[in-house]
């Protein structure tokens, strides 16, 4: 009954909108419209969502960085950017149980278009073909081998960004992903936020001007990020109730990086990634609980 | 009573979010959080909003292109982009009564920071100073001289984009704004959607690669759009109930354009602006009502 009541009013609110919405243009999927609505709050936006799967509630424990085009998958949550045709951010919840139980191999999965994205804004396999870039997972396949569904869900192209292959995706970025998984040996729960950045730099003409410049690939102009970020929150409060959340923030250029370069060279501040991404992270994490780390960043 | 009931449930939904939200970092304003929530629907997102002013209901008659960081002003509605530090889109509703009643001059207004935007993502007057770019209004001051409040509201820096001055903002773009206002002599109601674009182009090296490149200005890296779009919907249904909506779509490069160049040279298709902006426009306009125009674009 309580559940019914909690759905009634948002449904009424939505109805007016739905009735006026005659177009379903450029999209092949109506699934989202049929969803029941519920609300979540971000730092200063309120997002209206479909029913959130219970797994997502755990994944999104520390808040939504933004509300734009949310996709709830088996074991991650993603916000899709329709201009860039790749994600704004992807959030995962990792535990040792999950990440080291690799019953399913990535060979059992195939890259696939995300049909929940309108065709006009969707990236395709063809966009990546002969581009010179890897289809780089944001939520890595290697985090979700415990479940065939979870693994397969990481292969949506909405979870890919064009990444430099040799020297980045297949090397240092892979090392960062392995490092992240290994943090589940240190913390009972790991929350990971991953996403692309498009950073400005000084102009080559040294005239003091700054430009953002990035390549786009394929017919759908999929953006090639200049950098990627990964935010790792280590949570040991299940072990020790007063444990502080531990925060590690990485930002790496999407380019060939010399073998053996320490990951630590790419540590940065949360604020720097927030400024560059336009996102505010971890708004539901108590400022007290992560004070030690935040003060340093 | 009905009003009370319509507020009760969204309030309960929000409460959970608010209670977990300990941070109000990088922002000076809590106004948004205190707002009462209601919902609107876009093509495949549902937006949760504060109470919509009744004027906004008319302005937003044909739907929300997106839900991101919405700002409801006296006589326009804006979606703010936190990465670019300028709008995604601005929507106005114009009538002859309003646009030709110029009781208040723009000299009575001053540019001002938008304190509803978190400091980290906010553009400032200093960002524009000595940048070589004008603070170009998206909702033009000249559309809103009938009311001091409406006029002043167009001076929020969130409603500005860096525009080339001579040859663009002060010339052809101004002509387009005047043309738009004059359309209120042809249609009883005009709905205008204005926004920036960041378009890719072939690389100078002619290697077949395509890049998006745009300047950023000031300490806050305010993006200088490569282009701007303006979508004009002419609605004569008050005069003639079966009148079709008339659609005109313009896209102009943010650069000096030769004096006297006809506006028509910059006409484009709605789909082209949709693809470039990542937005779907007019989702609440009946496809039948604007079929004639849509078929041609």
XYZ file of C-alpha atoms in Angstrom:
594
model
C 0.000 0.000 0.000
C 2.782 2.348 0.959
C 4.461 1.391 -2.292
C 1.303 2.162 -4.253
C 0.936 5.541 -2.618
C 4.539 6.387 -3.303
C 3.953 5.851 -7.009
C 0.552 7.478 -7.353
C 1.426 11.144 -7.360
C 4.526 11.119 -9.520
C 2.510 9.083 -12.007
C -0.176 11.755 -12.076
C 2.496 14.425 -12.549
C 3.996 12.576 -15.452
C 0.720 11.924 -17.181
C 0.252 15.509 -18.279
C 3.687 15.503 -19.811
C 3.213 12.186 -21.524
C -0.103 13.103 -23.065
C 1.384 16.155 -24.712
C 4.346 14.196 -26.001
C 3.393 13.089 -29.491
C 6.878 12.653 -30.844
C 9.066 9.674 -30.343
C 11.371 10.799 -33.034
C 14.865 9.569 -33.686
C 14.411 6.905 -31.029
C 13.606 3.233 -31.319
C 12.863 2.646 -27.679
C 9.930 3.764 -25.601
C 10.952 1.808 -22.519
C 11.996 4.818 -20.524
C 8.694 6.608 -20.900
C 6.855 3.622 -19.501
C 8.900 3.590 -16.319
C 7.388 4.543 -13.008
C 8.837 7.730 -11.610
C 10.618 8.340 -8.345
C 12.856 11.182 -7.234
C 16.423 11.559 -6.101
C 18.222 14.710 -5.125
C 21.625 15.897 -6.284
C 23.521 18.851 -4.906
C 21.079 21.301 -6.380
C 19.009 19.401 -8.882
C 16.241 17.002 -8.226
C 16.248 14.054 -10.621
C 13.121 12.216 -11.554
C 13.851 8.599 -12.304
C 12.244 5.358 -13.166
C 12.073 2.771 -10.410
C 15.618 2.417 -9.170
C 16.779 -1.196 -8.975
C 17.810 -2.056 -5.428
C 21.389 -2.705 -6.581
C 21.541 0.882 -7.862
C 20.631 2.245 -4.449
C 23.846 0.739 -3.098
C 25.889 1.875 -6.130
C 24.558 5.434 -5.823
C 24.948 5.579 -2.046
C 26.981 8.811 -2.138
C 24.715 10.717 -4.491
C 24.111 11.472 -8.158
C 26.736 13.774 -9.750
C 24.025 14.878 -12.214
C 20.644 13.728 -13.502
C 21.198 13.755 -17.243
C 20.047 10.709 -19.263
C 20.545 8.133 -16.538
C 20.961 4.449 -17.412
C 20.569 1.812 -14.715
C 22.495 -1.338 -15.587
C 22.915 -4.643 -13.767
C 25.954 -3.500 -11.803
C 26.623 0.142 -12.689
C 24.802 3.438 -13.254
C 25.656 5.795 -16.117
C 24.789 9.342 -17.195
C 24.889 9.751 -20.978
C 26.048 12.898 -22.762
C 24.134 13.395 -25.989
C 26.584 15.933 -27.398
C 29.663 13.770 -26.872
C 27.874 10.432 -27.569
C 29.625 8.940 -24.541
C 29.053 9.026 -20.791
C 29.298 11.956 -18.387
C 30.083 9.522 -15.593
C 29.742 5.881 -14.620
C 29.467 4.640 -11.037
C 30.222 1.162 -9.749
C 30.199 -0.531 -6.357
C 32.967 -3.119 -5.984
C 33.583 -5.781 -3.366
C 36.263 -8.479 -3.247
C 33.537 -11.124 -3.556
C 32.412 -9.691 -6.845
C 35.620 -8.646 -8.554
C 37.632 -11.778 -7.903
C 34.870 -14.177 -8.872
C 35.473 -14.324 -12.604
C 33.038 -16.989 -13.742
C 32.460 -15.282 -17.053
C 35.097 -14.107 -19.495
C 34.795 -11.005 -21.631
C 34.988 -13.202 -24.714
C 31.409 -14.207 -23.973
C 30.283 -10.611 -24.655
C 29.968 -8.422 -27.712
C 29.932 -4.660 -28.067
C 26.394 -3.432 -28.748
C 24.589 -0.176 -29.470
C 22.576 1.300 -26.630
C 19.063 1.381 -28.085
C 17.806 3.463 -25.149
C 19.734 6.388 -26.666
C 17.908 8.227 -29.495
C 19.486 7.277 -32.854
C 20.572 10.868 -33.438
C 22.811 10.786 -30.363
C 23.883 7.148 -30.370
C 27.419 5.875 -30.992
C 27.826 2.805 -33.175
C 30.496 0.186 -33.768
C 31.042 1.777 -37.171
C 32.020 5.077 -35.531
C 34.952 3.350 -33.846
C 36.006 1.228 -36.851
C 39.322 2.381 -38.373
C 39.329 5.368 -36.026
C 42.586 4.300 -34.444
C 40.960 4.335 -31.012
C 39.945 1.482 -28.727
C 36.389 1.148 -27.508
C 37.473 1.783 -23.935
C 35.195 0.540 -21.165
C 34.358 3.103 -18.461
C 32.832 0.496 -16.132
C 35.470 -2.174 -16.894
C 34.395 -5.646 -18.014
C 36.932 -7.022 -15.541
C 34.937 -5.686 -12.573
C 31.796 -7.635 -13.397
C 32.784 -11.176 -14.382
C 30.760 -12.664 -11.504
C 27.526 -12.410 -13.503
C 26.902 -12.909 -17.199
C 24.251 -10.164 -17.200
C 26.508 -7.712 -15.355
C 29.391 -8.495 -17.702
C 27.252 -8.146 -20.818
C 25.869 -4.832 -19.573
C 29.365 -3.322 -19.614
C 29.441 -3.853 -23.401
C 26.858 -1.189 -24.268
C 28.578 1.412 -26.448
C 27.228 4.085 -24.099
C 29.759 2.698 -21.606
C 32.623 3.175 -24.118
C 34.836 6.152 -24.853
C 37.422 6.365 -27.609
C 40.712 5.599 -25.862
C 44.263 5.452 -27.138
C 45.029 1.718 -27.226
C 48.747 0.972 -26.807
C 50.244 2.932 -23.921
C 46.892 3.906 -22.438
C 43.812 1.631 -22.505
C 45.907 -1.516 -22.735
C 48.554 -0.302 -20.317
C 48.352 2.406 -17.630
C 44.557 2.695 -17.653
C 44.321 -1.098 -17.310
C 46.772 -0.866 -14.410
C 44.552 1.773 -12.780
C 41.546 -0.534 -13.193
C 43.473 -3.410 -11.613
C 44.642 -1.141 -8.805
C 41.025 -0.154 -8.188
C 39.897 -3.777 -8.015
C 42.743 -4.564 -5.633
C 41.555 -1.836 -3.285
C 38.756 -4.276 -2.366
C 41.450 -6.153 -0.400
C 41.919 -3.017 1.722
C 38.309 -1.787 1.985
C 35.141 -3.861 2.278
C 33.384 -1.521 -0.167
C 34.775 0.462 -3.042
C 32.736 3.060 -4.958
C 34.225 4.118 -8.280
C 33.267 7.084 -10.451
C 34.818 7.127 -13.918
C 34.413 9.620 -16.736
C 35.881 11.599 -19.614
C 37.224 15.165 -19.561
C 37.799 17.735 -22.291
C 40.491 19.990 -20.876
C 41.711 23.326 -22.195
C 45.364 24.053 -22.834
C 47.477 27.019 -23.832
C 47.486 27.732 -27.536
C 50.514 26.679 -29.539
C 50.938 30.315 -30.609
C 51.793 31.274 -27.016
C 49.434 34.252 -27.254
C 48.021 33.521 -23.805
C 44.810 32.127 -25.285
C 43.471 28.788 -24.115
C 41.562 26.277 -26.206
C 39.680 23.054 -25.746
C 40.438 20.797 -28.692
C 39.395 17.212 -29.148
C 38.895 14.861 -32.071
C 35.507 13.430 -33.005
C 35.186 10.086 -34.787
C 32.690 8.459 -37.108
C 29.503 9.622 -38.713
C 28.069 10.339 -35.276
C 30.934 12.573 -34.155
C 31.797 10.595 -31.030
C 34.073 12.783 -28.898
C 37.587 11.588 -28.093
C 38.197 12.783 -24.525
C 41.478 14.544 -23.817
C 41.593 12.991 -20.329
C 39.819 10.500 -18.095
C 39.190 10.638 -14.378
C 38.641 7.934 -11.801
C 37.485 8.650 -8.262
C 37.868 5.818 -5.786
C 36.069 5.910 -2.440
C 37.249 3.284 0.058
C 34.669 2.481 2.726
C 35.650 0.330 5.710
C 32.750 1.260 7.948
C 31.373 -2.282 7.856
C 34.592 -3.391 9.551
C 34.996 -0.414 11.849
C 32.006 1.807 12.397
C 33.987 5.034 12.824
C 36.303 4.449 9.843
C 36.677 7.455 7.573
C 35.975 7.229 3.879
C 39.216 7.266 1.919
C 39.314 9.177 -1.321
C 41.720 8.776 -4.250
C 41.327 10.870 -7.372
C 43.147 10.211 -10.655
C 43.212 12.173 -13.889
C 45.128 10.887 -16.911
C 45.680 12.211 -20.422
C 44.222 10.005 -23.177
C 47.621 9.396 -24.758
C 50.493 6.955 -24.832
C 52.136 7.034 -21.396
C 55.600 5.575 -20.777
C 55.627 2.032 -19.412
C 56.085 1.858 -15.677
C 55.002 5.446 -14.927
C 53.655 5.305 -11.361
C 49.873 5.771 -11.036
C 50.562 8.283 -8.262
C 51.834 10.775 -10.830
C 48.246 11.191 -11.961
C 46.707 11.856 -8.570
C 44.782 15.086 -8.419
C 42.196 16.891 -6.325
C 38.480 16.216 -6.337
C 37.909 19.924 -6.862
C 40.018 19.959 -10.006
C 37.958 17.141 -11.543
C 34.757 18.834 -10.410
C 35.724 22.093 -12.083
C 36.659 20.353 -15.314
C 33.653 18.027 -15.458
C 30.968 20.423 -14.240
C 29.940 17.769 -11.712
C 29.783 17.790 -7.916
C 30.629 14.380 -6.507
C 29.761 12.562 -3.296
C 27.191 15.079 -2.126
C 25.638 12.510 0.161
C 28.941 11.618 1.820
C 29.254 13.331 5.153
C 31.890 16.049 4.972
C 33.097 14.851 8.375
C 33.574 11.284 7.242
C 36.003 12.187 4.494
C 37.438 15.301 6.119
C 41.001 14.054 6.324
C 41.258 13.431 2.630
C 39.288 16.454 1.539
C 41.489 18.817 3.509
C 44.461 17.685 1.497
C 42.868 18.063 -1.903
C -6.523 20.922 -0.325
C -5.769 19.616 -3.806
C -2.770 21.886 -3.846
C -1.585 20.553 -0.524
C -1.948 16.979 -1.693
C -0.047 17.709 -4.865
C 2.909 18.902 -2.826
C 2.923 16.298 -0.105
C 4.420 13.344 -1.896
C 7.182 15.054 -3.844
C 8.165 16.703 -0.573
C 8.447 13.315 1.091
C 10.522 12.025 -1.812
C 12.904 14.933 -1.581
C 13.285 14.721 2.165
C 15.348 11.546 2.016
C 17.720 13.155 -0.414
C 17.972 16.374 1.519
C 18.701 14.659 4.797
C 21.672 12.860 3.316
C 22.940 15.985 1.670
C 25.395 17.457 4.148
C 27.418 19.419 1.649
C 26.521 22.762 0.219
C 29.989 23.245 -1.068
C 31.130 25.721 -3.670
C 27.665 27.288 -3.650
C 26.363 30.366 -1.899
C 22.707 29.736 -2.539
C 20.381 27.218 -0.958
C 17.256 28.601 -2.582
C 16.850 25.776 -5.019
C 16.840 23.102 -2.355
C 13.999 24.830 -0.534
C 11.746 24.833 -3.589
C 8.699 22.644 -3.812
C 9.004 19.957 -6.422
C 6.871 19.256 -9.448
C 7.565 17.213 -12.562
C 7.715 17.846 -16.267
C 8.531 15.396 -18.993
C 10.957 15.800 -21.877
C 11.318 13.433 -24.775
C 12.824 10.720 -22.629
C 13.734 12.338 -19.380
C 11.489 13.383 -16.592
C 12.568 16.631 -14.943
C 11.835 17.404 -11.356
C 11.449 21.127 -10.834
C 10.577 23.658 -8.261
C 7.205 25.317 -8.556
C 7.003 26.605 -12.116
C 5.900 30.245 -12.343
C 2.740 30.514 -14.442
C 4.610 32.632 -17.027
C 7.040 29.749 -17.519
C 4.213 27.375 -18.357
C 3.432 29.537 -21.381
C 7.119 29.951 -22.296
C 7.699 26.195 -22.101
C 4.510 25.276 -23.941
C 6.322 23.110 -26.504
C 8.429 21.166 -24.038
C 11.772 21.144 -22.269
C 14.758 20.354 -24.537
C 16.543 19.020 -21.445
C 16.307 19.181 -17.656
C 19.812 20.260 -16.726
C 20.195 23.093 -14.181
C 16.998 24.944 -15.053
C 16.599 28.627 -14.178
C 13.172 30.222 -14.238
C 13.396 33.962 -14.834
C 10.739 36.656 -15.116
C 10.301 36.215 -18.857
C 12.556 33.379 -20.001
C 13.679 29.889 -18.967
C 17.297 28.744 -19.190
C 19.255 25.498 -18.866
C 22.794 26.064 -17.581
C 25.819 24.066 -18.675
C 28.310 23.699 -15.840
C 31.177 22.623 -18.076
C 30.852 25.528 -20.502
C 29.761 28.100 -17.841
C 27.068 29.320 -20.209
C 23.592 28.134 -21.169
C 22.569 24.997 -23.041
C 19.445 26.788 -24.236
C 17.208 29.739 -23.421
C 13.496 29.892 -24.270
C 11.342 33.016 -24.596
C 7.724 33.703 -25.487
C 7.308 36.940 -27.467
C 4.216 38.924 -28.388
C 3.953 42.289 -30.145
C 2.510 43.785 -26.957
C 5.618 42.903 -25.037
C 8.446 43.476 -27.478
C 7.380 46.891 -28.776
C 6.575 48.321 -25.353
C 10.015 49.560 -24.394
C 9.389 51.405 -21.153
C 12.748 50.447 -19.762
C 16.110 50.888 -21.446
C 19.012 48.486 -21.120
C 21.056 51.256 -19.539
C 18.980 50.750 -16.410
C 20.502 47.273 -15.999
C 23.900 45.917 -15.062
C 25.520 42.579 -15.794
C 25.515 40.386 -12.695
C 26.770 36.988 -11.595
C 24.177 34.260 -11.265
C 24.466 33.295 -7.612
C 22.222 30.278 -8.128
C 25.158 28.673 -9.986
C 27.770 27.062 -7.700
C 30.891 29.258 -7.548
C 32.995 26.539 -9.149
C 30.900 26.668 -12.331
C 29.931 30.337 -12.401
C 31.074 32.879 -15.009
C 32.063 36.328 -13.762
C 32.448 39.760 -15.277
C 36.198 39.339 -14.817
C 36.175 36.313 -17.137
C 34.940 38.500 -19.986
C 37.165 41.512 -19.228
C 39.898 42.009 -21.866
C 38.869 38.744 -23.501
C 38.049 40.485 -26.761
C 34.530 39.043 -26.643
C 31.195 40.712 -25.941
C 28.935 39.482 -23.175
C 26.306 38.411 -25.678
C 22.739 38.060 -24.422
C 20.986 34.811 -25.355
C 17.558 36.070 -24.281
C 18.074 39.605 -25.674
C 17.543 42.631 -23.429
C 15.588 44.170 -26.314
C 12.851 41.532 -26.015
C 11.988 42.400 -22.433
C 11.883 46.203 -22.065
C 8.218 46.125 -21.031
C 9.139 45.247 -17.441
C 12.079 46.357 -15.335
C 12.248 42.953 -13.634
C 12.132 41.093 -16.954
C 14.809 43.370 -18.412
C 17.065 43.054 -15.386
C 16.714 39.268 -15.440
C 18.311 39.139 -18.895
C 21.513 40.560 -17.368
C 22.451 37.442 -15.391
C 25.809 36.236 -16.699
C 24.252 32.769 -17.062
C 22.297 34.318 -19.948
C 25.536 35.496 -21.642
C 27.880 33.764 -24.036
C 31.177 35.143 -25.311
C 30.328 36.565 -28.742
C 32.440 38.268 -31.368
C 31.427 41.943 -31.114
C 31.882 43.815 -34.399
C 30.441 41.875 -37.319
C 28.497 39.453 -35.157
C 26.845 40.426 -31.834
C 26.551 44.074 -32.840
C 25.607 43.314 -36.447
C 24.120 40.149 -37.957
C 23.119 38.560 -34.634
C 21.416 41.812 -33.637
C 19.628 41.767 -37.006
C 18.442 38.223 -36.313
C 17.127 39.352 -32.920
C 15.278 42.241 -34.551
C 13.916 39.926 -37.238
C 12.658 37.615 -34.495
C 10.900 40.446 -32.671
C 9.327 41.584 -35.949
C 7.861 38.137 -36.457
C 5.370 39.142 -33.724
C 3.755 41.312 -36.438
C 3.116 38.120 -38.420
C 2.250 35.680 -35.614
C 0.345 36.383 -32.415
C 2.809 34.242 -30.477
C 6.474 33.604 -31.072
C 8.494 31.018 -29.155
C 12.258 31.373 -29.445
C 14.945 28.878 -28.473
C 18.510 30.221 -28.504
C 21.768 28.519 -27.654
C 25.449 27.937 -28.323
C 27.038 25.164 -30.397
C 30.534 23.696 -30.484
C 30.868 22.266 -33.969
C 33.570 20.004 -35.356
C 35.455 20.781 -38.520
C 38.014 19.079 -40.724
C 41.561 19.322 -39.455
C 43.856 21.835 -41.128
C 46.189 18.950 -41.961
C 43.617 17.508 -44.370
C 44.173 14.053 -42.893
C 40.438 13.392 -42.787
C 40.328 13.859 -39.028
C 37.713 16.125 -37.488
C 38.119 18.232 -34.371
C 36.037 20.386 -32.094
C 38.093 23.406 -31.081
C 36.927 26.402 -29.104
C 38.553 29.057 -26.957
C 37.895 29.377 -23.237
C 38.202 32.719 -21.448
C 38.963 33.874 -17.937
C 39.864 32.077 -14.752
C 36.638 30.105 -15.000
C 37.267 28.821 -18.524
C 34.047 30.167 -20.013
C 33.596 28.470 -23.401
C 33.486 30.591 -26.554
C 30.897 28.865 -28.766
C 31.875 28.243 -32.386
C 28.251 28.851 -33.465
C 24.865 29.942 -32.157
C 21.423 28.690 -33.064
C 18.028 30.327 -32.918
C 14.790 28.408 -33.442
C 11.703 30.515 -34.052
C 8.229 28.999 -33.771
C 5.440 31.180 -35.153
C 2.017 30.356 -33.689
C -1.105 31.929 -35.208
C -3.614 29.526 -33.712
C -5.179 32.278 -31.592
C -6.131 33.993 -34.864
C -7.024 30.885 -36.828
C -7.597 27.689 -34.909
C -6.259 25.370 -37.612
C -3.142 27.421 -38.381
C 0.034 25.380 -38.564
C 3.033 26.236 -36.457
C 5.745 27.803 -38.589
C 9.332 26.896 -37.900
C 12.493 28.820 -38.808
C 15.904 27.546 -37.741
C 19.122 29.574 -37.943
C 22.719 28.609 -37.220
C 25.511 31.188 -37.433
C 29.251 31.035 -36.886
C 30.512 33.164 -33.989
C 32.703 35.293 -36.239
C 32.748 38.535 -38.170
C 30.220 38.219 -40.994
C 30.143 40.599 -43.975
C 27.702 43.481 -43.637
C 24.443 42.900 -45.439
C 24.721 39.107 -45.652
C 21.095 37.891 -45.811
C 19.874 36.071 -42.701
C 18.495 33.347 -44.975
C 22.020 32.174 -45.731
C 22.120 30.817 -42.193
C 18.877 28.854 -42.294
C 19.311 25.222 -41.427
C 17.329 22.156 -40.364
C 16.030 21.452 -36.904
C 17.632 18.027 -37.090
C 21.052 19.513 -37.760
C 20.815 21.699 -34.643
C 19.466 18.762 -32.654
C 22.375 16.557 -33.662
C 24.920 19.254 -32.803
C 23.357 20.331 -29.517
C 22.330 16.926 -28.183
C 18.847 18.346 -27.602
C 15.431 17.353 -28.931
C 13.229 20.396 -29.410
C 9.474 20.965 -29.433
C 8.582 17.512 -28.204
C 5.194 18.740 -27.069
C 4.355 20.296 -30.430
C 2.062 18.023 -32.362
C 3.907 16.529 -35.304
C 0.821 17.222 -37.425
C 0.747 20.904 -36.541
C 4.236 21.561 -37.857
C 4.316 18.834 -40.472
C 4.719 21.174 -43.429
C 7.845 22.714 -42.068
C 9.308 19.553 -40.620
C 8.988 17.664 -43.875
C 11.253 20.197 -45.507
C 13.986 20.122 -42.890
